[in-house]
C-alpha cells in the first residue's frame, strides 16, 4: 500500500543556552531531540514508538503533526512536504491528522464547555455551522459517551479523567481524520480507566480504519495497540519491527532492558537483572559511536568509534547494534 | 442508532453555558469583600449620575444669608448639610458634584490600563522574540519613572484637564498590568489546550484572541480596579498640590481649598473630612474588588 507518511533523515534541533565561552566563540550549541530518523507509515498501520523520557518520542509526534518545524530532513504526507504546507492544504492536513493528548486535564480549555471544545475543530476547519450540533453529538457517542446532552454544557473540571480523555478523542475524531497520533494516551489516567480507553482506541481504529501512531514508554500498551514498534534512544531509532517479534526476540540490548523493566504484578517472582544501568544522557552531548555504549554491558572498542547502522536481523526487523553485524 | 436520537437533541432547548458576567456575578455573591467593593462603586456611580438633582446648590455659587451677609464658614445645618466654605459655597453640593471627575478619571483610567496592559501582555507573551523584548524594555523604562513628579511635569506640559490626567496615569500604570499578563500568557501558551487548538487548525490570531485572551480577563480586571484608586488619588493629589484644573470641583480641589483657607484652624471638620472619606472609600473599593477577584484567576478553585 502507499505510504501515508514518509520521513528521511528527519531532524529536530533546539538551541540550548550558551556559556560565556561559547558566546565569545560564536558557537551555537544545539540539542538534537530527533537526529536523522527514517520512517514509513502505511495506511492502516498501527505503529508504536517506545523509549524512555528524553529519547525524543514526543518531538517525533509533534513533527509528524507539523506542530513544530523540521530542522533538516524530509517529511511527506501523501507525497506533500509538510514543511511547505500552508493555507488550504494545511487545513486539509489538519482535517486528516489529529492528536490525542497525554494529559486530558490540560488538553481542554478550562473556560470552554464541552460543546465548544468538541466543535472547535469544525469552526477552525470551516465546517458549516448547521452541521456542528449533529457532528459533535455523533463524535461524543462514538467515543462511548452515550448521552451527549449530559456533557455538552459541562465544563472540563466537572468531568473525570476518563471522561475527559474521551472528550479529547471526540475532539480529534469530529473532523473525521485518517491518521491519529496518540502521545502517552493513558499515562495520566487511573489504572482502572486505562483499559477502557485503550479498548476504545483499538475499537475505533478498526471501525474507522484509522492509521495510528502511538507514543509510549510502556511496552505493554504498545503491544496491546500496535502491530509494528519503533524503539528510540537519544534521538535515534535503534530497533524496529513487528511488535510481537521485538518482544519475543529483542535484538538490541536497550530493547532487552526495556522489556526487562516492564513491571510484573508478582512481587515474589525473581526479576532478571537489567542489562543496562545509569540514566539516559543529554541529547546535547551524545556519546561518540553508539549512543548506548556507556550503559551497555556488551560494549566493545568498535562501539566507541563507529555508530552502528540499522541492520536487518530478521525479515522486517532491524536493529542498530554492532553485535549483529558479524 | 445515532440518527434516531438526533431530532430529540435538536428539539431540546439549548441552555446556555454561564458566560463571563454570570460567573462574575456568582463569584460576587460568595465573596463579601468583592460585594462591599462593588456596592461602594454602585453608590458612587449613582450619586455621580444623579449629582445634578441631589445637590441643593450650584457648587461654585457664592451664597448669602437672609440678612445679606456672606454665608461664609457656616456650621452644618438643615440648609447646608455640611456647612459652607470660607467663600460661602455649599460643601455638600461640592461633595456630590465632586464624585463626577473622580469617577470619570478612575473608570477611564481603569479601562485604559486594562486595555493597554492586556494588549501589550498578550502580544509580548504570545509572539515572543524581539517584539517581546522591545515591549518589556519599554515597560522597564516606564516603571523606572517616579510617579507623581512625572505626572506633575507632564500635566504642566499638556494641561491639567481630566483627559490628560487619565492619559498620564495610563502611561504610568500599564507596565504593571502588561508584565503580569505577559507572564500569564507565557504559562498559558505552554498548556496543551493551546497545542490542541493549533492541531485542530486554529490560526495564530484565533489562538491569541479566543483561547488565551479570555483567560487573562480576570487579571486585566484586577489591574483595572487597582488603577481606579491610583487615578483618583492622582487627580486629587494634583488638585491638592495646586496643579489641577481650577475650574473643576473635585474632592481634591475641596481639600486644597480647605487647606489653603486653614479650615483646620477653624475646626471646620465638615468641610475636609467628607471628601477625604469619599476618596478613601473609592480607593478601598478598588482594592476590595481586586482582592475578592483574585480567586477568579483560578476558575477551578473558585467554583468547586
Coordinates of C-alpha atoms in Angstrom, one line a residue:
Chain A
X1 CA 0.0 0.0 0.0
X2 CA 1.0 3.6 -0.5
X3 CA 2.9 5.2 2.3
X4 CA 0.9 7.7 4.2
X5 CA 3.8 9.4 5.9
X6 CA 7.4 9.1 4.9
X7 CA 10.4 10.6 6.7
X8 CA 14.0 10.6 5.6
X9 CA 16.8 11.9 7.9
X10 CA 14.2 13.8 10.0
X11 CA 16.0 16.0 12.4
X12 CA 14.8 18.5 15.0
X13 CA 17.4 20.5 16.9
X14 CA 16.7 23.1 19.6
X15 CA 19.1 25.8 20.6
X16 CA 20.4 25.4 24.2
X17 CA 21.6 28.1 26.4
X18 CA 25.2 29.1 25.8
X19 CA 28.1 29.5 28.2
X20 CA 30.1 32.8 28.0
X21 CA 32.9 31.0 26.3
X22 CA 30.6 29.6 23.6
X23 CA 29.1 33.1 23.1
X24 CA 32.6 34.5 22.7
X25 CA 33.5 31.9 20.1
X26 CA 30.1 32.5 18.4
X27 CA 29.2 28.8 18.9
X28 CA 25.6 27.9 18.8
X29 CA 25.3 24.6 20.6
X30 CA 22.2 22.6 19.7
X31 CA 20.3 19.8 21.1
X32 CA 19.2 17.3 18.5
X33 CA 16.0 15.8 20.1
X34 CA 15.4 13.9 16.9
X35 CA 18.5 13.1 15.0
X36 CA 18.0 11.8 11.5
X37 CA 15.3 9.2 11.6
X38 CA 13.8 7.4 8.7
X39 CA 10.2 6.3 8.9
X40 CA 7.4 4.9 6.7
X41 CA 3.8 4.8 7.9
X42 CA 1.4 3.0 5.6
X43 CA -2.3 3.4 5.6
X44 CA -3.9 1.2 8.2
X45 CA -0.6 0.7 10.1
X46 CA -0.7 0.9 13.9
X47 CA 2.8 1.9 14.9
X48 CA 4.2 2.2 18.4
X49 CA 7.1 4.4 19.4
X50 CA 8.7 3.5 22.7
X51 CA 11.6 4.9 24.6
X52 CA 12.4 6.4 27.9
X53 CA 11.9 10.0 28.9
X54 CA 14.2 12.3 26.9
X55 CA 14.6 10.0 24.0
X56 CA 12.7 12.4 21.7
X57 CA 9.5 10.5 21.2
X58 CA 7.2 13.4 21.8
X59 CA 9.2 15.6 19.4
X60 CA 8.7 12.9 16.7
X61 CA 4.9 13.1 17.3
X62 CA 4.9 16.9 17.1
X63 CA 6.9 16.8 13.9
X64 CA 4.5 14.3 12.3
X65 CA 1.7 16.8 13.0
X66 CA 3.5 19.9 12.0
X67 CA 3.3 21.3 15.5
X68 CA 7.0 22.1 15.3
X69 CA 9.2 22.9 12.4
X70 CA 11.7 20.5 10.8
X71 CA 15.4 21.4 11.2
X72 CA 16.5 19.2 8.4
X73 CA 15.4 16.1 6.5
X74 CA 12.2 15.4 4.7
X75 CA 8.8 14.6 5.9
X76 CA 5.9 14.0 3.5
X77 CA 2.2 13.3 4.0
X78 CA 0.7 11.6 0.9
X79 CA 3.7 12.9 -1.0
X80 CA 3.2 16.5 0.1
X81 CA 6.1 18.1 2.0
X82 CA 4.8 19.0 5.5
X83 CA 7.1 22.0 5.9
X84 CA 5.7 23.6 2.8
X85 CA 2.1 23.2 3.7
X86 CA 0.1 26.4 4.1
X87 CA -3.4 27.8 3.9
X88 CA -6.0 25.4 2.5
X89 CA -3.6 22.5 2.2
X90 CA -2.6 22.8 5.8
X91 CA -6.2 22.9 6.8
X92 CA -6.8 19.8 4.7
X93 CA -3.9 18.1 6.6
X94 CA -5.3 19.3 9.9
X95 CA -8.5 17.5 9.0
X96 CA -6.7 14.3 8.2
X97 CA -4.2 14.1 11.1
X98 CA -5.1 14.6 14.7
X99 CA -3.6 14.2 18.1
X100 CA -4.7 12.6 21.4
X101 CA -3.0 14.3 24.3
X102 CA -1.3 12.8 27.3
X103 CA -2.9 14.9 30.0
X104 CA -6.6 15.4 29.4
X105 CA -6.8 17.7 32.4
X106 CA -4.6 20.2 30.5
X107 CA -5.7 19.5 26.9
X108 CA -9.1 21.1 27.2
X109 CA -9.7 24.8 27.5
X110 CA -10.9 25.3 31.1
X111 CA -13.3 28.1 30.1
X112 CA -14.9 26.3 27.2
X113 CA -17.8 23.9 27.7
X114 CA -17.7 20.5 26.1
X115 CA -19.9 21.6 23.2
X116 CA -17.4 24.4 22.3
X117 CA -14.4 22.1 22.8
X118 CA -15.6 19.4 20.5
X119 CA -17.0 21.8 17.9
X120 CA -13.8 23.9 17.8
X121 CA -12.1 21.9 15.1
X122 CA -15.3 22.2 13.0
X123 CA -15.2 26.0 13.4
X124 CA -11.5 26.2 12.6
X125 CA -11.8 24.0 9.5
X126 CA -14.8 25.8 8.2
X127 CA -17.5 23.2 8.5
X128 CA -20.9 24.8 8.1
X129 CA -22.4 25.8 11.4
X130 CA -25.6 23.8 10.8
X131 CA -23.7 20.5 11.0
X132 CA -21.9 21.3 14.3
X133 CA -24.6 20.1 16.6
X134 CA -25.1 16.7 15.0
X135 CA -21.4 16.1 14.3
X136 CA -20.5 17.0 17.9
X137 CA -23.1 14.7 19.3
X138 CA -22.1 11.9 16.9
X139 CA -18.5 12.2 17.9
X140 CA -19.3 12.0 21.6
X141 CA -21.4 8.9 21.0
X142 CA -18.5 7.4 19.0
X143 CA -16.2 7.6 22.0
X144 CA -18.7 5.9 24.3
X145 CA -20.4 8.9 25.8
X146 CA -23.9 7.6 25.1
X147 CA -25.9 10.6 26.2
X148 CA -24.1 13.6 24.7
X149 CA -26.7 16.1 26.1
X150 CA -25.4 15.2 29.6
X151 CA -22.0 16.5 28.7
X152 CA -22.4 19.3 26.2
X153 CA -22.9 22.1 28.7
X154 CA -20.4 20.9 31.3
X155 CA -17.0 22.5 31.9
X156 CA -13.9 20.3 31.8
X157 CA -13.3 20.4 35.5
X158 CA -16.7 18.9 36.2
X159 CA -15.8 15.6 34.5
X160 CA -13.5 12.7 35.4
X161 CA -10.2 11.9 33.8
X162 CA -11.6 9.0 31.8
X163 CA -14.5 11.1 30.6
X164 CA -12.1 14.0 29.7
X165 CA -9.9 11.6 27.7
X166 CA -12.9 10.5 25.8
X167 CA -13.7 14.2 25.1
X168 CA -10.2 14.6 23.8
X169 CA -10.7 11.7 21.5
X170 CA -14.1 13.0 20.4
X171 CA -12.5 16.4 19.5
X172 CA -9.8 14.6 17.5
X173 CA -12.4 12.4 15.6
X174 CA -15.0 15.1 15.0
X175 CA -13.3 16.1 11.7
X176 CA -13.0 12.5 10.5
X177 CA -9.2 12.1 10.4
X178 CA -7.5 9.1 8.9
X179 CA -4.3 9.5 10.9
X180 CA -4.2 9.7 14.7
X181 CA -1.1 10.3 16.9
X182 CA -1.6 9.4 20.5
X183 CA 1.1 10.7 22.9
X184 CA 1.0 8.6 26.1
X185 CA -2.8 8.4 25.8
X186 CA -3.4 6.8 29.2
X187 CA -0.4 7.7 31.3
X188 CA -2.2 10.4 33.3
X189 CA -5.3 8.2 33.9
X190 CA -6.2 6.0 36.8
X191 CA -5.3 2.4 36.2
X192 CA -8.9 1.5 36.4
X193 CA -10.0 3.5 33.4
X194 CA -6.9 2.9 31.3
X195 CA -8.2 -0.4 29.9
X196 CA -11.5 1.3 28.9
X197 CA -9.7 4.0 26.9
X198 CA -7.3 1.5 25.3
X199 CA -10.1 -0.8 24.2
X200 CA -11.9 2.2 22.8
X201 CA -8.9 3.3 20.8
X202 CA -8.4 -0.2 19.5
X203 CA -12.0 -0.5 18.6
X204 CA -12.1 2.9 16.9
X205 CA -9.0 2.1 14.9
X206 CA -10.9 -0.9 13.5
X207 CA -14.2 0.8 12.9
X208 CA -12.9 4.0 11.4
X209 CA -9.9 2.2 9.7
X210 CA -7.5 4.7 11.2
X211 CA -3.8 4.8 10.8
X212 CA -2.3 5.2 14.3
X213 CA 1.0 6.3 15.8
X214 CA 1.2 5.7 19.5
X215 CA 3.9 7.1 21.6
X216 CA 4.6 5.5 25.0
X217 CA 7.2 4.4 27.4
X218 CA 5.1 1.4 28.2
X219 CA 5.8 -1.7 26.1
X220 CA 2.6 -3.5 27.3
X221 CA 0.5 -0.6 26.0
X222 CA 2.2 -0.7 22.6
X223 CA 1.9 -4.4 22.4
X224 CA -1.8 -4.1 23.0
X225 CA -2.4 -1.5 20.3
X226 CA 0.4 -1.6 17.8
X227 CA 1.4 -4.1 15.2
X228 CA 4.7 -2.5 14.5
X229 CA 7.1 -0.9 17.0
X230 CA 9.9 1.5 16.9
X231 CA 12.4 1.8 19.8
X232 CA 14.0 5.2 20.2
X233 CA 17.1 6.2 22.1
X234 CA 18.6 9.7 22.3
X235 CA 17.0 10.9 19.1
X236 CA 17.7 7.8 17.0
X237 CA 15.6 4.8 16.2
X238 CA 17.6 1.8 17.4
X239 CA 15.3 -1.1 16.6
X240 CA 12.1 -1.6 14.7
X241 CA 10.0 -4.5 13.6
X242 CA 6.7 -6.3 14.3
X243 CA 5.8 -5.8 17.9
X244 CA 5.5 -9.4 18.8
X245 CA 8.8 -10.2 17.2
X246 CA 10.5 -7.4 19.0
X247 CA 9.1 -8.5 22.4
X248 CA 9.8 -12.2 21.7
X249 CA 13.3 -11.7 20.3
X250 CA 14.7 -8.2 21.1
X251 CA 17.8 -7.7 19.1
X252 CA 19.2 -4.5 20.8
X253 CA 20.5 -4.5 24.4
X254 CA 18.4 -1.4 25.0
X255 CA 15.2 -3.1 23.9
X256 CA 16.0 -6.1 26.1
X257 CA 16.4 -3.7 29.0
X258 CA 13.0 -2.0 28.2
X259 CA 11.3 -5.4 28.2
X260 CA 13.0 -6.5 31.4
X261 CA 11.9 -3.2 33.1
X262 CA 8.2 -3.9 32.5
X263 CA 6.7 -4.3 35.9
X264 CA 5.1 -7.6 36.7
X265 CA 2.3 -7.9 39.3
X266 CA 4.0 -10.8 41.1
X267 CA 6.5 -9.4 43.6
X268 CA 7.9 -12.8 44.5
X269 CA 8.9 -13.7 41.1
X270 CA 12.6 -13.2 40.6
X271 CA 13.4 -10.4 38.2
X272 CA 16.1 -10.5 35.6
X273 CA 18.8 -8.0 36.4
X274 CA 18.5 -5.1 34.0
X275 CA 21.2 -5.4 31.3
X276 CA 21.7 -1.6 31.3
X277 CA 22.3 0.8 34.1
X278 CA 22.6 4.5 34.6
X279 CA 20.4 7.2 33.0
X280 CA 19.8 8.4 29.5
X281 CA 22.3 11.2 28.8
X282 CA 21.6 14.6 27.3
X283 CA 20.9 14.8 23.6
X284 CA 23.0 18.0 23.6
X285 CA 26.2 15.9 24.1
X286 CA 25.5 12.4 22.7
X287 CA 28.4 10.0 23.1
X288 CA 30.6 9.1 20.1
X289 CA 29.8 5.9 18.3
X290 CA 26.9 4.0 19.7
X291 CA 24.8 6.3 21.9
X292 CA 24.1 3.5 24.4
X293 CA 27.7 2.4 24.9
X294 CA 28.2 3.9 28.4
X295 CA 25.3 1.9 29.6
X296 CA 25.7 -1.3 27.6
X297 CA 27.3 -4.3 29.2
X298 CA 28.3 -5.7 25.8
X299 CA 30.1 -2.5 24.6
X300 CA 33.4 -3.1 22.9
X301 CA 36.0 -1.0 21.1
X302 CA 34.1 -0.5 17.9
X303 CA 31.0 0.8 19.7
X304 CA 33.0 3.9 20.7
X305 CA 34.4 4.6 17.3
X306 CA 31.6 3.9 14.9
X307 CA 27.8 4.4 15.1
X308 CA 26.0 1.2 14.2
X309 CA 23.5 1.5 11.3
X310 CA 20.1 -0.3 11.3
X311 CA 20.7 -3.8 10.0
X312 CA 18.1 -6.4 9.3
X313 CA 18.2 -9.2 11.9
X314 CA 15.0 -10.9 10.7
X315 CA 12.6 -10.1 7.8
X316 CA 11.2 -6.7 8.6
X317 CA 13.1 -6.4 11.9
X318 CA 16.1 -4.1 12.1
X319 CA 18.3 -3.1 14.9
X320 CA 21.3 -0.8 15.3
X321 CA 23.9 -2.8 17.2
X322 CA 27.4 -3.9 16.3
X323 CA 26.7 -7.3 17.9
X324 CA 24.6 -8.1 14.8
X325 CA 26.9 -7.1 12.1
X326 CA 29.0 -10.3 12.2
Chain B
X1 CA -28.5 4.4 16.3
X2 CA -27.2 7.9 16.2
X3 CA -29.7 9.2 13.7
X4 CA -32.7 8.1 15.8
X5 CA -31.7 10.3 18.7
X6 CA -30.9 13.4 16.6
X7 CA -34.4 15.0 16.4
X8 CA -34.5 14.8 20.2
X9 CA -31.4 16.8 20.5
X10 CA -32.4 19.4 18.0
X11 CA -35.7 19.8 19.9
X12 CA -34.2 20.1 23.3
X13 CA -33.9 23.7 24.5
X14 CA -30.3 24.6 24.5
X15 CA -29.3 26.0 27.9
X16 CA -26.5 28.5 27.5
X17 CA -23.4 27.9 29.5
X18 CA -22.8 30.6 32.1
X19 CA -21.0 33.4 30.5
X20 CA -18.3 35.7 31.9
X21 CA -20.8 38.1 33.6
X22 CA -22.8 35.3 35.1
X23 CA -19.7 33.8 36.6
X24 CA -18.5 37.2 37.9
X25 CA -21.9 37.7 39.5
X26 CA -22.0 34.2 41.0
X27 CA -18.5 34.8 42.4
X28 CA -19.6 38.1 43.8
X29 CA -22.4 36.6 45.8
X30 CA -20.0 34.3 47.6
X31 CA -17.4 36.9 48.3
X32 CA -18.1 39.5 50.9
X33 CA -15.1 41.8 50.2
X34 CA -15.8 42.0 46.5
X35 CA -19.5 42.6 47.3
X36 CA -18.7 45.5 49.6
X37 CA -16.4 47.0 46.9
X38 CA -18.9 46.7 44.1
X39 CA -21.6 48.2 46.4
X40 CA -19.4 51.2 47.1
X41 CA -18.8 51.7 43.4
X42 CA -22.5 51.4 42.7
X43 CA -23.4 54.0 45.3
X44 CA -20.8 56.5 43.9
X45 CA -21.8 55.9 40.3
X46 CA -25.4 56.5 41.2
X47 CA -24.5 59.7 43.1
X48 CA -22.4 60.9 40.2
X49 CA -25.1 60.2 37.7
X50 CA -27.8 62.0 39.7
X51 CA -25.5 64.7 41.1
X52 CA -27.4 67.4 39.4
X53 CA -30.6 66.6 41.3
X54 CA -29.1 65.6 44.6
X55 CA -27.0 68.8 45.1
X56 CA -29.2 71.6 46.5
X57 CA -27.0 74.4 45.3
X58 CA -24.6 75.2 42.4
X59 CA -21.3 74.2 44.0
X60 CA -19.5 77.4 42.9
X61 CA -22.3 79.8 43.6
X62 CA -21.5 82.3 46.4
X63 CA -24.3 82.2 48.9
X64 CA -25.6 84.9 51.1
X65 CA -27.7 84.7 54.3
X66 CA -31.1 86.4 54.6
X67 CA -29.7 89.4 56.2
X68 CA -27.4 90.0 53.2
X69 CA -24.2 88.7 54.8
X70 CA -21.8 86.3 53.0
X71 CA -22.8 82.8 54.1
X72 CA -19.1 82.0 54.9
X73 CA -17.9 79.1 57.1
X74 CA -21.3 78.2 58.4
X75 CA -21.6 75.1 60.6
X76 CA -23.7 72.2 59.3
X77 CA -27.4 72.9 59.3
X78 CA -30.6 71.8 57.6
X79 CA -30.0 74.3 54.8
X80 CA -26.3 73.4 54.4
X81 CA -25.8 69.8 55.4
X82 CA -22.1 70.0 55.6
X83 CA -21.9 73.8 56.2
X84 CA -20.3 76.3 53.8
X85 CA -16.8 77.2 52.7
X86 CA -15.0 80.4 53.7
X87 CA -16.2 81.9 50.4
X88 CA -19.9 80.9 51.1
X89 CA -20.2 77.9 48.9
X90 CA -22.2 74.8 49.9
X91 CA -19.9 72.0 50.9
X92 CA -22.4 69.2 50.4
X93 CA -23.1 70.3 46.8
X94 CA -19.4 70.3 46.1
X95 CA -19.0 66.8 47.6
X96 CA -21.8 65.4 45.4
X97 CA -20.6 67.0 42.2
X98 CA -17.0 66.2 43.1
X99 CA -17.9 62.5 42.6
X100 CA -18.1 63.1 38.8
X101 CA -14.5 63.9 38.0
X102 CA -13.2 61.3 40.5
X103 CA -15.3 58.5 38.9
X104 CA -14.6 59.7 35.4
X105 CA -10.9 59.7 36.0
X106 CA -11.0 56.4 37.9
X107 CA -13.1 54.4 35.4
X108 CA -11.5 55.7 32.2
X109 CA -8.0 55.1 33.7
X110 CA -9.1 51.6 34.6
X111 CA -10.3 50.8 31.1
X112 CA -7.2 52.3 29.6
X113 CA -4.8 50.5 31.9
X114 CA -6.6 47.2 31.5
X115 CA -6.8 47.5 27.7
X116 CA -3.2 48.6 27.1
X117 CA -1.9 46.1 29.7
X118 CA -3.8 43.2 28.1
X119 CA -2.9 44.1 24.5
X120 CA 0.8 44.5 25.3
X121 CA 0.9 41.5 27.6
X122 CA -0.8 39.3 25.1
X123 CA 1.3 40.4 22.1
X124 CA 4.6 40.2 24.0
X125 CA 3.9 36.9 25.7
X126 CA 2.5 35.1 22.7
X127 CA 4.7 36.4 19.9
X128 CA 7.9 36.5 22.0
X129 CA 11.1 37.3 20.2
X130 CA 12.1 40.9 19.5
X131 CA 8.5 42.1 19.9
X132 CA 8.6 40.8 23.5
X133 CA 12.0 42.2 24.2
X134 CA 11.1 45.7 22.8
X135 CA 7.8 45.9 24.7
X136 CA 9.3 44.7 28.0
X137 CA 12.3 47.1 27.9
X138 CA 9.8 49.9 27.3
X139 CA 7.8 48.7 30.3
X140 CA 11.0 48.6 32.4
X141 CA 11.7 52.2 31.3
X142 CA 8.3 53.4 32.4
X143 CA 8.5 51.5 35.6
X144 CA 11.6 53.5 36.4
X145 CA 9.8 56.8 36.3
X146 CA 8.9 58.4 39.6
X147 CA 5.1 58.6 39.7
X148 CA 3.9 61.9 41.0
X149 CA 6.8 64.1 39.7
X150 CA 6.3 62.7 36.2
X151 CA 2.5 63.3 36.4
X152 CA 3.1 66.9 37.5
X153 CA 5.6 67.6 34.8
X154 CA 3.5 66.0 32.1
X155 CA 0.3 67.8 33.2
X156 CA 2.2 71.1 33.3
X157 CA 3.2 70.5 29.7
X158 CA 0.0 69.3 28.2
X159 CA -2.5 70.9 30.5
X160 CA -4.3 69.7 33.6
X161 CA -7.6 68.6 32.0
X162 CA -9.2 65.4 33.3
X163 CA -8.4 63.6 30.0
X164 CA -4.7 64.4 30.3
X165 CA -4.7 63.1 33.9
X166 CA -6.2 59.8 32.7
X167 CA -3.6 59.8 29.9
X168 CA -0.6 60.2 32.3
X169 CA -2.0 57.6 34.7
X170 CA -2.5 55.1 31.8
X171 CA 1.1 55.8 30.6
X172 CA 2.5 55.1 34.0
X173 CA 0.4 52.2 35.1
X174 CA 0.2 49.9 32.0
X175 CA 3.6 48.3 32.6
X176 CA 2.5 46.6 35.8
X177 CA -0.5 45.1 34.1
X178 CA 1.4 44.2 31.0
X179 CA 4.2 42.4 32.9
X180 CA 1.9 40.2 34.9
X181 CA -0.4 39.5 32.0
X182 CA 2.6 38.6 29.8
X183 CA 3.8 36.0 32.3
X184 CA 0.3 34.5 32.5
X185 CA 0.2 34.4 28.7
X186 CA 3.6 32.6 28.7
X187 CA 2.2 30.0 31.1
X188 CA -1.0 29.6 29.0
X189 CA 1.0 29.2 25.8
X190 CA 2.6 26.1 27.2
X191 CA -0.7 24.5 28.1
X192 CA -1.7 21.5 26.0
X193 CA -5.1 23.1 25.1
X194 CA -3.3 25.7 23.1
X195 CA -1.4 22.9 21.2
X196 CA -4.8 21.3 20.8
X197 CA -6.2 24.4 19.2
X198 CA -3.3 24.5 16.8
X199 CA -3.5 20.9 15.8
X200 CA -7.2 21.3 15.1
X201 CA -6.5 24.1 12.7
X202 CA -6.9 27.3 14.7
X203 CA -4.9 30.2 13.3
X204 CA -2.5 32.3 15.5
X205 CA -4.9 35.1 15.9
X206 CA -7.7 32.8 16.9
X207 CA -5.5 31.1 19.5
X208 CA -4.5 34.5 20.9
X209 CA -7.9 36.1 21.0
X210 CA -10.2 33.1 21.5
X211 CA -8.2 30.7 23.5
X212 CA -5.7 32.8 25.5
X213 CA -7.4 36.3 25.9
X214 CA -10.4 35.1 27.9
X215 CA -8.1 33.5 30.4
X216 CA -6.4 36.8 31.2
X217 CA -9.6 38.8 31.6
X218 CA -9.6 38.4 35.4
X219 CA -6.0 39.7 35.6
X220 CA -6.9 42.7 33.4
X221 CA -9.9 43.3 35.7
X222 CA -7.6 43.2 38.7
X223 CA -5.2 45.7 37.4
X224 CA -8.1 47.9 36.2
X225 CA -9.5 48.1 39.6
X226 CA -6.2 48.9 41.1
X227 CA -5.9 51.7 38.5
X228 CA -9.2 53.2 39.7
X229 CA -7.7 54.0 43.1
X230 CA -4.4 55.3 41.6
X231 CA -6.1 57.6 39.1
X232 CA -8.5 59.1 41.6
X233 CA -5.7 59.7 44.1
X234 CA -3.5 61.2 41.4
X235 CA -6.2 63.6 40.3
X236 CA -6.8 64.5 44.0
X237 CA -3.1 64.9 44.6
X238 CA -2.7 67.2 41.6
X239 CA -5.7 69.3 42.7
X240 CA -4.4 69.4 46.3
X241 CA -0.9 70.4 45.2
X242 CA -2.5 73.1 43.1
X243 CA -1.5 71.6 39.7
X244 CA -5.1 70.5 38.9
X245 CA -7.7 72.2 36.7
X246 CA -9.0 75.2 38.6
X247 CA -12.5 75.1 37.0
X248 CA -13.4 71.6 38.1
X249 CA -14.8 70.9 41.6
X250 CA -13.4 67.6 42.7
X251 CA -12.6 66.1 46.1
X252 CA -9.0 67.0 45.6
X253 CA -9.8 70.7 45.0
X254 CA -12.1 70.7 48.0
X255 CA -9.2 69.5 50.1
X256 CA -6.9 72.1 48.5
X257 CA -9.4 74.9 49.3
X258 CA -9.9 73.8 52.8
X259 CA -6.2 73.5 53.3
X260 CA -5.5 76.9 51.8
X261 CA -8.2 78.7 53.8
X262 CA -6.9 77.0 57.0
X263 CA -10.2 75.2 57.7
X264 CA -8.5 73.0 60.3
X265 CA -7.7 76.1 62.4
X266 CA -11.4 76.9 62.4
X267 CA -12.1 73.3 63.3
X268 CA -14.4 73.1 60.2
X269 CA -14.2 69.3 60.0
X270 CA -17.4 69.0 58.0
X271 CA -15.5 70.7 55.1
X272 CA -12.5 68.4 54.6
X273 CA -13.3 65.2 56.4
X274 CA -16.2 64.1 54.0
X275 CA -14.1 64.4 50.7
X276 CA -11.3 62.6 52.5
X277 CA -13.6 59.7 53.4
X278 CA -15.0 59.6 49.9
X279 CA -11.6 59.2 48.5
X280 CA -10.7 56.5 50.9
X281 CA -13.9 54.6 50.2
X282 CA -13.5 54.7 46.4
X283 CA -9.8 53.6 46.5
X284 CA -10.7 51.0 49.1
X285 CA -13.4 49.6 46.9
X286 CA -11.0 49.1 44.1
X287 CA -8.7 47.1 46.3
X288 CA -11.5 45.1 47.9
X289 CA -12.7 44.1 44.5
X290 CA -9.3 43.1 43.2
X291 CA -8.7 41.1 46.4
X292 CA -12.1 39.4 46.1
X293 CA -11.5 38.5 42.4
X294 CA -8.0 37.1 43.0
X295 CA -9.6 33.6 43.3
X296 CA -11.3 34.1 39.9
X297 CA -7.8 33.8 38.4
X298 CA -8.0 30.1 39.1
X299 CA -11.5 29.1 38.0
X300 CA -11.2 25.6 39.3
X301 CA -10.6 26.7 42.8
X302 CA -13.2 29.4 42.6
X303 CA -16.2 27.3 41.8
X304 CA -15.7 23.8 43.2

